[in-house]
Amino acid sequence: MTAALRTLERADLPFVHGLFNDPEVMRYWFVEPTYSLAAMEDRYNQRLHDETERRFVIDDAGRRCGIVELVNIDVRHRNCEFQIIVAPDSQGNGYAGAATRSVLHYAFAILNMHKVYLLVDNANAAAIHVYEKAGFVSEGVLREEYFADGAYQDVTRMAIFQRDFLAD
């Protein structure tokens, strides 16, 4: 696997549109899979100069394999939220772990974040495994936090500190 992260560009929006309209993918993001391409383009234009987020494409020799994001970047408290989607046809190839480590390096070594956190559906055992392997630790369970698939879902908040990631 030779995947790398690169900045999300306007040309990537049809790929992201496909991900965001896949019910199985969006189930773990706790949102409805009903995004129009026009709305995504509008949102992209609004966010072009937004310093509170960084969005990357997981790219393997020109093939888009997913997206990884740092959002809610807070420069005062030096923390942000991590989000990732690996395209269904690219899962099981190590992209999630590699992209997670790459974006954590960016968050801690470039942005100088103190802490990166995430929310994960407790039913998503594969994601939890990837996050733990990257060094994330559970901070607690948020009971019945999101409504998806006709029921309220428990999620775990996980986090990793700069000192722990850079010590490895």
Coordinates of C-alpha atoms in Angstrom, one line a residue:
M1 CA 0.0 0.0 0.0
T2 CA 1.4 3.4 -1.1
A3 CA -1.4 5.6 0.1
A4 CA -0.8 9.2 1.0
L5 CA -2.9 12.1 2.2
R6 CA -3.5 15.1 0.0
T7 CA -5.7 18.1 0.4
L8 CA -9.3 17.7 -0.6
E9 CA -9.8 19.6 -3.9
R10 CA -13.0 20.6 -5.8
A11 CA -12.4 17.7 -8.3
D12 CA -12.8 15.3 -5.3
L13 CA -16.3 16.4 -4.6
P14 CA -18.1 13.7 -6.8
F15 CA -16.1 11.0 -4.9
V16 CA -17.1 12.5 -1.5
H17 CA -20.6 12.9 -2.7
G18 CA -20.7 9.2 -3.4
L19 CA -19.5 8.4 0.1
F20 CA -21.9 10.8 1.8
N21 CA -24.9 9.2 -0.1
D22 CA -24.0 5.7 0.9
P23 CA -26.4 4.6 3.8
E24 CA -23.9 2.1 5.2
V25 CA -21.1 4.7 5.3
M26 CA -23.2 7.5 6.8
R27 CA -24.7 5.2 9.5
Y28 CA -21.4 5.5 11.4
W29 CA -21.4 9.3 10.9
F30 CA -24.9 9.6 12.4
V31 CA -26.3 11.6 9.6
E32 CA -28.7 11.0 6.7
P33 CA -27.2 10.0 3.4
T34 CA -29.0 12.8 1.5
Y35 CA -26.3 15.2 0.3
S36 CA -26.7 16.9 -3.1
L37 CA -23.6 17.6 -5.1
A38 CA -24.7 21.3 -5.5
A39 CA -24.9 21.6 -1.7
M40 CA -21.5 20.0 -1.3
E41 CA -20.0 22.5 -3.8
D42 CA -21.6 25.4 -1.9
R43 CA -20.2 24.1 1.4
Y44 CA -16.8 23.6 -0.1
N45 CA -16.8 27.2 -1.4
Q46 CA -17.8 28.5 2.1
R47 CA -15.1 26.5 3.8
L48 CA -12.2 27.3 1.5
H49 CA -10.5 29.6 4.0
D50 CA -11.8 28.1 7.2
E51 CA -8.9 27.6 9.5
T52 CA -10.9 25.4 11.9
E53 CA -10.7 22.3 9.7
R54 CA -8.4 20.3 7.4
R55 CA -9.8 17.8 4.9
F56 CA -7.7 15.2 3.1
V57 CA -8.2 12.5 0.5
I58 CA -6.6 9.1 1.1
D59 CA -4.9 8.6 -2.3
D60 CA -3.2 5.4 -3.5
A61 CA -1.4 6.1 -6.8
G62 CA -4.2 8.4 -8.0
R63 CA -7.1 6.2 -6.7
R64 CA -9.3 7.8 -4.1
C65 CA -9.7 5.4 -1.1
G66 CA -11.4 7.7 1.4
I67 CA -11.3 10.9 3.3
V68 CA -9.8 11.9 6.7
E69 CA -10.6 15.2 8.5
L70 CA -9.6 17.3 11.4
V71 CA -12.5 19.5 12.3
N72 CA -13.4 21.9 15.2
I73 CA -9.8 22.9 15.4
D74 CA -9.5 25.0 18.5
V75 CA -6.2 26.9 18.6
R76 CA -6.7 28.3 22.1
H77 CA -7.2 24.9 23.7
R78 CA -5.1 23.1 21.0
N79 CA -7.6 20.3 20.3
C80 CA -9.6 19.0 17.4
E81 CA -11.9 16.2 16.3
F82 CA -10.8 13.4 14.0
Q83 CA -13.1 11.9 11.4
I84 CA -12.4 9.3 8.7
I85 CA -14.2 7.4 5.9
V86 CA -12.6 4.6 4.0
A87 CA -14.5 3.8 0.8
P88 CA -16.3 0.4 1.1
D89 CA -14.3 -1.0 -1.9
S90 CA -11.0 0.0 -0.2
Q91 CA -11.7 -1.4 3.3
G92 CA -9.5 -4.1 4.7
N93 CA -6.3 -2.9 3.0
G94 CA -4.7 -0.9 5.9
Y95 CA -5.8 2.5 4.7
A96 CA -7.6 3.4 7.9
G97 CA -4.6 2.8 10.1
A98 CA -2.1 4.5 7.8
A99 CA -4.3 7.5 7.2
T100 CA -5.0 7.8 11.0
R101 CA -1.3 7.8 11.8
S102 CA -0.5 10.3 9.0
V103 CA -3.2 12.8 10.1
L104 CA -2.2 12.5 13.7
H105 CA 1.4 13.3 12.8
Y106 CA 0.0 16.3 10.9
A107 CA -2.1 17.4 13.9
F108 CA 0.6 17.1 16.5
A109 CA 3.8 17.9 14.6
I110 CA 2.5 20.6 12.2
L111 CA -0.6 22.1 13.9
N112 CA 0.8 21.6 17.4
M113 CA -2.4 20.2 18.7
H114 CA -2.4 19.0 22.4
K115 CA -5.2 16.5 22.0
V116 CA -7.2 14.9 19.1
Y117 CA -10.5 13.3 20.0
L118 CA -13.2 11.3 18.1
L119 CA -16.6 9.8 18.6
V120 CA -17.2 6.2 17.5
D121 CA -20.3 4.1 17.4
N122 CA -19.9 1.3 20.0
A123 CA -21.1 -1.2 17.3
N124 CA -18.2 -0.3 15.0
A125 CA -15.6 -2.8 16.4
A126 CA -13.3 -2.5 13.4
A127 CA -12.9 1.3 13.8
I128 CA -12.4 1.0 17.5
H129 CA -9.6 -1.5 16.9
V130 CA -7.9 0.8 14.4
Y131 CA -8.2 3.8 16.8
E132 CA -6.8 1.8 19.8
K133 CA -3.9 0.5 17.6
A134 CA -3.1 4.2 16.7
G135 CA -3.0 5.1 20.5
F136 CA -6.5 6.5 21.1
V137 CA -7.9 5.7 24.6
S138 CA -11.5 5.7 25.7
E139 CA -12.6 8.7 27.7
G140 CA -16.1 7.5 28.3
V141 CA -19.4 6.3 26.8
L142 CA -22.1 8.8 25.7
R143 CA -25.3 6.8 26.1
E144 CA -27.9 7.0 23.4
E145 CA -26.1 9.9 21.8
Y146 CA -27.2 9.5 18.2
F147 CA -30.2 8.2 16.4
A148 CA -29.4 5.9 13.5
D149 CA -31.0 2.8 12.0
G150 CA -34.2 3.4 13.9
A151 CA -32.6 3.4 17.4
Y152 CA -30.4 5.5 19.6
Q153 CA -26.8 4.5 19.5
D154 CA -24.2 4.6 22.3
V155 CA -20.8 6.1 21.3
T156 CA -17.4 6.2 22.9
R157 CA -15.3 9.3 23.0
M158 CA -11.7 8.5 22.4
A159 CA -8.6 10.7 22.5
I160 CA -4.9 10.8 22.1
F161 CA -2.4 13.4 23.5
Q162 CA 0.4 14.9 21.5
R163 CA 3.0 13.7 24.1
D164 CA 1.9 10.1 23.8
F165 CA 1.8 10.1 20.0
L166 CA 5.1 11.8 19.6
A167 CA 6.8 9.6 22.2
D168 CA 6.4 6.5 20.0

